[in-house]
mmCIF file of C-alpha atoms in Angstrom:
data_model
loop_
_atom_site.group_PDB
_atom_site.id
_atom_site.type_symbol
_atom_site.label_atom_id
_atom_site.label_comp_id
_atom_site.label_asym_id
_atom_site.label_seq_id
_atom_site.Cartn_x
_atom_site.Cartn_y
_atom_site.Cartn_z
ATOM 1 C CA MET A 1 -84.148 6.794 -11.331
ATOM 2 C CA ARG A 2 -86.989 7.079 -13.836
ATOM 3 C CA GLN A 3 -86.823 10.885 -13.647
ATOM 4 C CA ARG A 4 -83.072 10.792 -14.292
ATOM 5 C CA LEU A 5 -83.562 8.482 -17.304
ATOM 6 C CA THR A 6 -86.274 10.728 -18.731
ATOM 7 C CA TRP A 7 -84.025 13.755 -18.274
ATOM 8 C CA LEU A 8 -81.127 12.029 -20.054
ATOM 9 C CA ILE A 9 -83.330 11.020 -22.972
ATOM 10 C CA ALA A 10 -84.577 14.610 -23.268
ATOM 11 C CA VAL A 11 -81.012 15.907 -23.284
ATOM 12 C CA VAL A 12 -80.032 13.445 -26.026
ATOM 13 C CA VAL A 13 -83.052 14.398 -28.173
ATOM 14 C CA ILE A 14 -82.455 18.121 -27.745
ATOM 15 C CA ALA A 15 -78.736 17.741 -28.415
ATOM 16 C CA GLY A 16 -79.439 15.648 -31.511
ATOM 17 C CA ALA A 17 -81.852 18.239 -32.845
ATOM 18 C CA ALA A 18 -79.368 21.020 -32.147
ATOM 19 C CA LEU A 19 -76.586 19.171 -33.944
ATOM 20 C CA ALA A 20 -78.831 18.519 -36.964
ATOM 21 C CA TRP A 21 -79.850 22.172 -37.044
ATOM 22 C CA ALA A 22 -76.241 23.303 -36.804
ATOM 23 C CA ALA A 23 -75.009 20.826 -39.425
ATOM 24 C CA ASP A 24 -73.867 22.042 -42.799
ATOM 25 C CA PRO A 25 -76.335 21.540 -45.669
ATOM 26 C CA VAL A 26 -76.021 18.123 -47.303
ATOM 27 C CA ALA A 27 -78.526 18.459 -50.156
ATOM 28 C CA VAL A 28 -80.207 20.996 -52.416
ATOM 29 C CA LEU A 29 -83.769 21.150 -53.752
ATOM 30 C CA THR A 30 -83.516 21.325 -57.550
ATOM 31 C CA GLU A 31 -87.130 20.875 -58.714
ATOM 32 C CA VAL A 32 -90.638 21.402 -57.371
ATOM 33 C CA ARG A 33 -93.473 20.225 -59.618
ATOM 34 C CA ARG A 34 -96.837 20.721 -57.946
ATOM 35 C CA GLY A 35 -99.260 19.607 -60.673
ATOM 36 C CA THR A 36 -102.624 19.049 -59.006
ATOM 37 C CA GLY A 37 -100.989 18.303 -55.645
ATOM 38 C CA ASP A 38 -98.525 20.100 -53.398
ATOM 39 C CA VAL A 39 -95.031 19.847 -51.936
ATOM 40 C CA ARG A 40 -94.327 20.772 -48.318
ATOM 41 C CA ILE A 41 -91.142 20.880 -46.282
ATOM 42 C CA LYS A 42 -90.437 20.641 -42.561
ATOM 43 C CA LEU A 43 -87.013 21.762 -41.447
ATOM 44 C CA VAL A 44 -85.463 19.961 -38.513
ATOM 45 C CA SER A 45 -85.113 23.319 -36.738
ATOM 46 C CA GLU A 46 -88.827 24.180 -37.136
ATOM 47 C CA GLU A 47 -92.143 22.717 -36.019
ATOM 48 C CA ASP A 48 -94.412 23.557 -38.955
ATOM 49 C CA TRP A 49 -94.637 22.363 -42.530
ATOM 50 C CA LYS A 50 -94.279 25.100 -45.156
ATOM 51 C CA SER A 51 -93.855 25.696 -48.874
ATOM 52 C CA PRO A 52 -90.331 25.022 -50.162
ATOM 53 C CA GLN A 53 -88.462 27.688 -52.088
ATOM 54 C CA PRO A 54 -86.149 27.269 -55.099
ATOM 55 C CA LEU A 55 -82.671 25.915 -54.405
ATOM 56 C CA MET A 56 -83.351 25.421 -50.704
ATOM 57 C CA SER A 57 -80.413 24.007 -48.801
ATOM 58 C CA LEU A 58 -81.345 20.907 -46.804
ATOM 59 C CA ARG A 59 -79.804 19.475 -43.653
ATOM 60 C CA PRO A 60 -79.953 15.978 -42.169
ATOM 61 C CA GLY A 61 -83.408 15.331 -40.761
ATOM 62 C CA ASP A 62 -85.264 17.873 -42.909
ATOM 63 C CA GLN A 63 -88.429 16.332 -44.375
ATOM 64 C CA LEU A 64 -90.183 16.673 -47.728
ATOM 65 C CA ARG A 65 -93.753 15.567 -48.392
ATOM 66 C CA ALA A 66 -95.593 15.394 -51.726
ATOM 67 C CA SER A 67 -99.317 14.911 -52.346
ATOM 68 C CA GLY A 68 -101.324 14.072 -55.437
ATOM 69 C CA ASP A 69 -99.143 14.049 -58.545
ATOM 70 C CA ALA A 70 -96.657 16.576 -57.149
ATOM 71 C CA ARG A 71 -92.988 15.749 -56.878
ATOM 72 C CA ALA A 72 -89.742 17.298 -55.704
ATOM 73 C CA VAL A 73 -86.167 16.472 -56.654
ATOM 74 C CA VAL A 74 -83.301 16.542 -54.161
ATOM 75 C CA VAL A 75 -79.632 16.264 -55.136
ATOM 76 C CA LEU A 76 -77.338 15.078 -52.350
ATOM 77 C CA SER A 77 -74.021 16.821 -51.892
ATOM 78 C CA GLY A 78 -72.252 13.472 -51.661
ATOM 79 C CA GLY A 79 -73.670 12.487 -55.041
ATOM 80 C CA GLY A 80 -77.011 10.924 -55.822
ATOM 81 C CA VAL A 81 -80.567 12.106 -56.381
ATOM 82 C CA LYS A 82 -83.959 11.448 -54.808
ATOM 83 C CA THR A 83 -87.342 12.148 -56.368
ATOM 84 C CA VAL A 84 -89.978 12.645 -53.665
ATOM 85 C CA THR A 85 -93.537 11.626 -54.524
ATOM 86 C CA THR A 86 -96.631 10.719 -52.551
ATOM 87 C CA GLU A 87 -95.484 7.079 -52.564
ATOM 88 C CA ASN A 88 -92.263 7.724 -50.645
ATOM 89 C CA SER A 89 -93.417 10.668 -48.497
ATOM 90 C CA PRO A 90 -92.257 11.854 -46.098
ATOM 91 C CA PHE A 91 -88.655 11.776 -47.243
ATOM 92 C CA PHE A 92 -86.038 12.426 -44.568
ATOM 93 C CA VAL A 93 -82.787 14.000 -45.755
ATOM 94 C CA PRO A 94 -80.102 11.503 -44.730
ATOM 95 C CA LEU A 95 -76.707 12.043 -43.227
ATOM 96 C CA PRO A 96 -73.974 12.301 -45.876
ATOM 97 C CA ILE A 97 -72.280 9.076 -46.871
ATOM 98 C CA ALA A 98 -68.527 9.225 -46.557
ATOM 99 C CA SER A 99 -66.767 8.863 -49.882
ATOM 100 C CA GLY A 100 -64.593 5.824 -50.287
ATOM 101 C CA GLY A 101 -62.143 7.856 -52.352
ATOM 102 C CA GLY A 102 -60.941 6.957 -55.822
ATOM 103 C CA GLY A 103 -63.023 6.194 -58.699
ATOM 104 C CA ASP A 104 -66.517 7.471 -59.269
ATOM 105 C CA THR A 105 -65.863 10.550 -61.377
ATOM 106 C CA VAL A 106 -69.535 11.223 -62.047
ATOM 107 C CA ARG A 107 -70.346 11.199 -58.326
ATOM 108 C CA THR A 108 -67.453 13.581 -57.658
ATOM 109 C CA VAL A 109 -68.619 16.074 -60.290
ATOM 110 C CA VAL A 110 -72.234 15.838 -59.084
ATOM 111 C CA SER A 111 -71.107 16.348 -55.495
ATOM 112 C CA ASN A 112 -69.053 19.422 -56.369
ATOM 113 C CA VAL A 113 -71.904 21.025 -58.324
ATOM 114 C CA ALA A 114 -74.441 20.224 -55.589
ATOM 115 C CA GLN A 115 -72.220 21.875 -52.978
ATOM 116 C CA PHE A 116 -71.948 24.934 -55.229
ATOM 117 C CA LEU A 117 -75.733 25.166 -55.711
ATOM 118 C CA VAL A 118 -76.278 24.942 -51.955
ATOM 119 C CA GLY A 119 -74.892 28.473 -51.680
ATOM 120 C CA LYS A 120 -77.292 29.967 -54.239
ATOM 121 C CA GLN A 121 -80.570 29.904 -52.314
ATOM 122 C CA LYS A 122 -80.638 33.631 -51.514
ATOM 123 C CA GLU A 123 -81.499 36.518 -53.799
ATOM 124 C CA PRO A 124 -79.025 39.411 -54.158
ATOM 125 C CA ALA A 125 -79.216 42.077 -51.445
ATOM 126 C CA TYR A 126 -80.103 44.858 -53.891
ATOM 127 C CA LEU A 127 -83.560 43.358 -54.431
ATOM 128 C CA ARG A 128 -84.458 44.446 -50.914
ATOM 129 C CA LEU A 129 -83.638 48.033 -51.838
ATOM 130 C CA THR A 130 -85.766 48.250 -54.988
ATOM 131 C CA SER A 131 -89.354 47.600 -55.906
ATOM 132 C CA ARG A 132 -90.134 43.990 -56.649
ATOM 133 C CA ALA A 133 -91.016 44.843 -60.238
ATOM 134 C CA GLY A 134 -87.775 46.730 -60.786
ATOM 135 C CA THR A 135 -87.386 49.725 -63.066
ATOM 136 C CA GLN A 136 -87.648 48.813 -66.717
ATOM 137 C CA PRO A 137 -84.741 50.248 -68.703
ATOM 138 C CA ARG A 138 -85.406 52.371 -71.746
ATOM 139 C CA GLN A 139 -85.601 50.120 -74.778
ATOM 140 C CA ASP A 140 -83.796 52.675 -76.958
ATOM 141 C CA LEU A 141 -80.785 52.846 -74.635
ATOM 142 C CA PRO A 142 -77.805 50.976 -76.116
ATOM 143 C CA LEU A 143 -77.125 48.047 -73.793
ATOM 144 C CA ILE A 144 -74.636 45.220 -74.215
ATOM 145 C CA LEU A 145 -76.256 41.799 -73.787
ATOM 146 C CA SER A 146 -73.557 39.366 -74.891
ATOM 147 C CA PRO A 147 -70.746 38.662 -74.279
ATOM 148 C CA ARG A 148 -71.005 40.493 -70.981
ATOM 149 C CA GLU A 149 -68.744 39.903 -67.961
ATOM 150 C CA THR A 150 -68.217 36.279 -68.930
ATOM 151 C CA ARG A 151 -65.710 33.677 -69.991
ATOM 152 C CA LEU A 152 -66.342 31.909 -73.284
ATOM 153 C CA LEU A 153 -65.362 28.490 -74.557
ATOM 154 C CA PRO A 154 -63.352 28.587 -77.803
ATOM 155 C CA GLY A 155 -65.453 29.273 -80.875
ATOM 156 C CA PRO A 156 -67.042 32.165 -82.762
ATOM 157 C CA VAL A 157 -67.732 35.289 -80.702
ATOM 158 C CA THR A 158 -70.954 37.109 -81.524
ATOM 159 C CA PHE A 159 -71.770 40.560 -80.200
ATOM 160 C CA VAL A 160 -75.404 41.154 -79.214
ATOM 161 C CA TRP A 161 -76.932 44.350 -77.871
ATOM 162 C CA ASN A 162 -80.205 46.140 -77.258
ATOM 163 C CA GLY A 163 -81.279 49.577 -78.502
ATOM 164 C CA ALA A 164 -83.489 51.380 -80.989
ATOM 165 C CA ASP A 165 -83.698 49.988 -84.516
ATOM 166 C CA THR A 166 -83.429 53.536 -85.894
ATOM 167 C CA LEU A 167 -79.920 54.056 -84.507
ATOM 168 C CA LYS A 168 -76.573 53.219 -86.063
ATOM 169 C CA TYR A 169 -73.994 51.627 -83.776
ATOM 170 C CA SER A 170 -70.243 51.321 -83.572
ATOM 171 C CA ILE A 171 -68.194 48.623 -81.842
ATOM 172 C CA ARG A 172 -64.618 48.677 -80.613
ATOM 173 C CA VAL A 173 -62.730 45.740 -79.071
ATOM 174 C CA PHE A 174 -59.744 46.441 -76.832
ATOM 175 C CA GLY A 175 -57.086 43.981 -75.725
ATOM 176 C CA PRO A 176 -53.925 44.339 -73.640
ATOM 177 C CA ASP A 177 -52.242 46.157 -76.551
ATOM 178 C CA GLY A 178 -55.063 48.658 -77.055
ATOM 179 C CA LEU A 179 -57.631 48.814 -79.835
ATOM 180 C CA GLY A 180 -57.734 45.540 -81.749
ATOM 181 C CA TRP A 181 -60.790 45.840 -83.996
ATOM 182 C CA SER A 182 -63.612 48.271 -84.686
ATOM 183 C CA GLU A 183 -66.689 48.531 -86.895
ATOM 184 C CA SER A 184 -69.130 51.401 -87.380
ATOM 185 C CA ASN A 185 -72.452 52.317 -89.014
ATOM 186 C CA LEU A 186 -73.974 49.051 -87.831
ATOM 187 C CA PRO A 187 -77.680 48.134 -87.615
ATOM 188 C CA ARG A 188 -78.983 46.604 -84.377
ATOM 189 C CA GLN A 189 -78.404 42.944 -85.106
ATOM 190 C CA PRO A 190 -75.934 40.308 -83.888
ATOM 191 C CA LEU A 191 -72.460 40.736 -85.299
ATOM 192 C CA ALA A 192 -69.826 37.998 -85.421
ATOM 193 C CA TYR A 193 -66.187 38.802 -84.759
ATOM 194 C CA PRO A 194 -64.733 38.612 -88.295
ATOM 195 C CA PRO A 195 -62.075 36.058 -89.276
ATOM 196 C CA ALA A 196 -59.989 38.844 -90.834
ATOM 197 C CA ALA A 197 -59.674 40.698 -87.527
ATOM 198 C CA PRO A 198 -56.722 40.026 -85.188
ATOM 199 C CA PRO A 199 -57.297 36.612 -83.547
ATOM 200 C CA LEU A 200 -58.661 36.661 -80.013
ATOM 201 C CA ARG A 201 -56.234 34.959 -77.621
ATOM 202 C CA ALA A 202 -57.271 32.571 -74.879
ATOM 203 C CA GLY A 203 -56.706 33.693 -71.311
ATOM 204 C CA VAL A 204 -56.716 37.380 -72.284
ATOM 205 C CA ARG A 205 -59.289 39.825 -70.910
ATOM 206 C CA TYR A 206 -60.964 41.865 -73.662
ATOM 207 C CA VAL A 207 -63.226 44.887 -73.339
ATOM 208 C CA TRP A 208 -65.750 45.708 -76.004
ATOM 209 C CA GLU A 209 -67.450 49.044 -76.322
ATOM 210 C CA LEU A 210 -70.827 49.870 -77.847
ATOM 211 C CA ARG A 211 -71.622 53.405 -78.972
ATOM 212 C CA ALA A 212 -74.525 55.219 -80.611
ATOM 213 C CA GLU A 213 -74.678 58.947 -81.307
ATOM 214 C CA GLY A 214 -76.281 60.878 -78.475
ATOM 215 C CA TYR A 215 -75.948 58.048 -75.917
ATOM 216 C CA PRO A 216 -73.260 57.126 -73.399
ATOM 217 C CA ALA A 217 -70.981 54.243 -74.325
ATOM 218 C CA ASP A 218 -71.606 50.828 -72.782
ATOM 219 C CA ARG A 219 -68.698 48.505 -72.050
ATOM 220 C CA ALA A 220 -68.354 44.858 -71.062
ATOM 221 C CA GLN A 221 -65.570 42.328 -70.597
ATOM 222 C CA PHE A 222 -65.051 38.806 -71.911
ATOM 223 C CA GLU A 223 -62.305 36.214 -71.974
ATOM 224 C CA LEU A 224 -61.715 33.032 -73.964
ATOM 225 C CA VAL A 225 -61.026 29.958 -71.815
ATOM 226 C CA PRO A 226 -57.518 28.483 -72.238
ATOM 227 C CA ASP A 227 -57.248 25.075 -73.899
ATOM 228 C CA ALA A 228 -56.320 23.204 -70.709
ATOM 229 C CA ASP A 229 -59.382 24.546 -68.882
ATOM 230 C CA THR A 230 -61.548 23.911 -71.936
ATOM 231 C CA ALA A 231 -60.595 20.221 -71.977
ATOM 232 C CA ARG A 232 -61.346 19.836 -68.266
ATOM 233 C CA ILE A 233 -64.661 21.690 -68.409
ATOM 234 C CA SER A 234 -65.784 19.808 -71.515
ATOM 235 C CA SER A 235 -64.926 16.512 -69.832
ATOM 236 C CA GLU A 236 -66.965 17.392 -66.748
ATOM 237 C CA LEU A 237 -69.920 18.654 -68.803
ATOM 238 C CA ALA A 238 -69.902 15.372 -70.727
ATOM 239 C CA LEU A 239 -70.577 13.616 -67.399
ATOM 240 C CA LEU A 240 -73.567 15.871 -66.712
ATOM 241 C CA LYS A 241 -75.828 14.598 -69.474
ATOM 242 C CA PRO A 242 -79.043 12.548 -69.342
ATOM 243 C CA GLY A 243 -77.191 9.488 -70.627
ATOM 244 C CA ALA A 244 -74.685 9.617 -67.781
ATOM 245 C CA LEU A 245 -77.286 10.676 -65.187
ATOM 246 C CA ALA A 246 -80.129 8.305 -66.002
ATOM 247 C CA ASP A 247 -81.944 8.846 -62.678
ATOM 248 C CA TYR A 248 -81.850 12.641 -62.863
ATOM 249 C CA PRO A 249 -84.804 14.568 -64.384
ATOM 250 C CA SER A 250 -83.924 16.778 -67.350
ATOM 251 C CA SER A 251 -84.425 20.092 -65.529
ATOM 252 C CA THR A 252 -82.100 18.984 -62.731
ATOM 253 C CA VAL A 253 -79.466 17.960 -65.279
ATOM 254 C CA ALA A 254 -79.763 21.371 -66.989
ATOM 255 C CA LEU A 255 -79.531 23.127 -63.628
ATOM 256 C CA MET A 256 -76.415 21.187 -62.673
ATOM 257 C CA ARG A 257 -74.762 21.836 -66.014
ATOM 258 C CA ALA A 258 -75.525 25.535 -65.597
ATOM 259 C CA GLY A 259 -74.150 25.392 -62.050
ATOM 260 C CA LEU A 260 -70.868 23.986 -63.329
ATOM 261 C CA MET A 261 -70.698 26.658 -66.044
ATOM 262 C CA PHE A 262 -71.507 29.375 -63.514
ATOM 263 C CA GLU A 263 -68.737 28.191 -61.205
ATOM 264 C CA GLU A 264 -66.308 28.351 -64.140
ATOM 265 C CA GLY A 265 -67.374 31.900 -65.041
ATOM 266 C CA LEU A 266 -69.161 30.754 -68.214
ATOM 267 C CA TYR A 267 -72.180 32.919 -67.473
ATOM 268 C CA GLN A 268 -73.317 33.368 -71.062
ATOM 269 C CA THR A 269 -73.227 29.623 -71.754
ATOM 270 C CA ALA A 270 -75.030 28.920 -68.474
ATOM 271 C CA LEU A 271 -77.728 31.430 -69.373
ATOM 272 C CA GLU A 272 -78.300 29.801 -72.759
ATOM 273 C CA GLU A 273 -78.623 26.364 -71.147
ATOM 274 C CA LEU A 274 -81.104 27.626 -68.535
ATOM 275 C CA LEU A 275 -83.233 29.639 -70.964
ATOM 276 C CA ALA A 276 -83.524 26.669 -73.325
ATOM 277 C CA ASN A 277 -84.657 24.328 -70.543
ATOM 278 C CA SER A 278 -86.945 26.930 -68.999
ATOM 279 C CA ALA A 279 -88.745 27.288 -72.338
ATOM 280 C CA VAL A 280 -89.498 23.546 -72.204
ATOM 281 C CA ASN A 281 -90.378 23.637 -68.476
ATOM 282 C CA PRO A 282 -91.969 27.081 -67.978
ATOM 283 C CA ASP A 283 -93.515 26.191 -64.592
ATOM 284 C CA GLU A 284 -90.252 25.200 -62.890
ATOM 285 C CA PRO A 285 -89.287 28.006 -60.460
ATOM 286 C CA THR A 286 -85.744 26.788 -59.778
ATOM 287 C CA LEU A 287 -84.676 27.383 -63.383
ATOM 288 C CA ARG A 288 -85.979 30.962 -63.237
ATOM 289 C CA PHE A 289 -84.244 31.455 -59.900
ATOM 290 C CA MET A 290 -80.887 30.371 -61.295
ATOM 291 C CA ILE A 291 -81.436 32.535 -64.391
ATOM 292 C CA GLY A 292 -81.764 35.461 -61.987
ATOM 293 C CA HIS A 293 -78.387 34.639 -60.433
ATOM 294 C CA VAL A 294 -76.744 34.502 -63.872
ATOM 295 C CA TYR A 295 -78.229 37.821 -64.983
ATOM 296 C CA ASP A 296 -77.122 39.351 -61.701
ATOM 297 C CA ARG A 297 -73.539 38.165 -62.168
ATOM 298 C CA MET A 298 -73.561 39.613 -65.706
ATOM 299 C CA GLY A 299 -74.664 43.000 -64.370
ATOM 300 C CA LEU A 300 -78.150 42.884 -65.940
ATOM 301 C CA ARG A 301 -80.079 43.844 -62.823
ATOM 302 C CA TYR A 302 -83.463 44.481 -64.407
ATOM 303 C CA GLN A 303 -83.433 41.068 -66.089
ATOM 304 C CA ALA A 304 -82.256 39.504 -62.831
ATOM 305 C CA THR A 305 -85.089 41.097 -60.867
ATOM 306 C CA GLN A 306 -87.638 39.899 -63.412
ATOM 307 C CA ALA A 307 -86.286 36.339 -63.247
ATOM 308 C CA PHE A 308 -86.393 36.292 -59.437
ATOM 309 C CA ASN A 309 -89.945 37.672 -59.556
ATOM 310 C CA ASP A 310 -90.954 34.895 -61.969
ATOM 311 C CA ALA A 311 -89.461 32.286 -59.627
ATOM 312 C CA ARG A 312 -91.353 33.792 -56.707
ATOM 313 C CA MET A 313 -94.649 33.781 -58.614
ATOM 314 C CA LEU A 314 -94.169 30.106 -59.406
ATOM 315 C CA SER A 315 -93.396 29.316 -55.743
ATOM 316 C CA PRO A 316 -96.446 29.718 -53.460
ATOM 317 C CA GLN A 317 -95.708 31.708 -50.333
ATOM 318 C CA ASP A 318 -96.995 30.760 -46.884
ATOM 319 C CA LYS A 319 -99.134 33.421 -45.249
#
């Protein structure tokens, strides 16, 4: 009888562990601040503690442990945040709490963004096919930086590009009816779309072309967000602010705002948000990691590789 009971208990434990391992992720790691201490993670499917990586997806039963003055921040896919310190270590990732439906708009937005970030823990496949440092592009090669493969909220559109200061550049903007505006003999400096040019229409895909004599043309697409989408996005972004998310650290708020923008195709706006917060928090690897994803989506592979490398350097690797 005792042997049978022991066997049943073992089966239950093994089955429980298997179910936890097979469960969908329910949380995402948004910050790791080591300071003079360290942060370690133990996945329910593994036996050993190891160093966490940026934007790790977490499942029920996964554990986080902080020592010294280190801390980690976990956002739960059902809404809510947990800051892990030495005082509350180890922290066990809980099972998701079923939503009661209705009313908490902030929790709904947070939950949606957290579920989106859960899918961003891997680097693009092309990084495995190139050197980790990447190949630095020629600085004199005309290269469109912004707007590039992105949607934009209504407002002034400014064209930004890279290239040699000694060159003169020309710009052409094409819409569904063909060439809409052009300018030539330009120095390398940001150029705003002029008020006298044909108005850019929301919901229309535009292509702008950059040329310099002796170099191939570079082209990129952009689109202005329609008013209805603008109102919805602005409303959701207003909920993802420190005032509305009092328990969320500033870097996590910036990351979540960027996640929402990324999901809406607002890659340029997301990049600006991430770069601004990364300048204030230069040691936070998750911000650099997400910057890499934005650059990758915009087709700036060298910049993406550099951002992923920075995130890796800031995240100690287990031997």
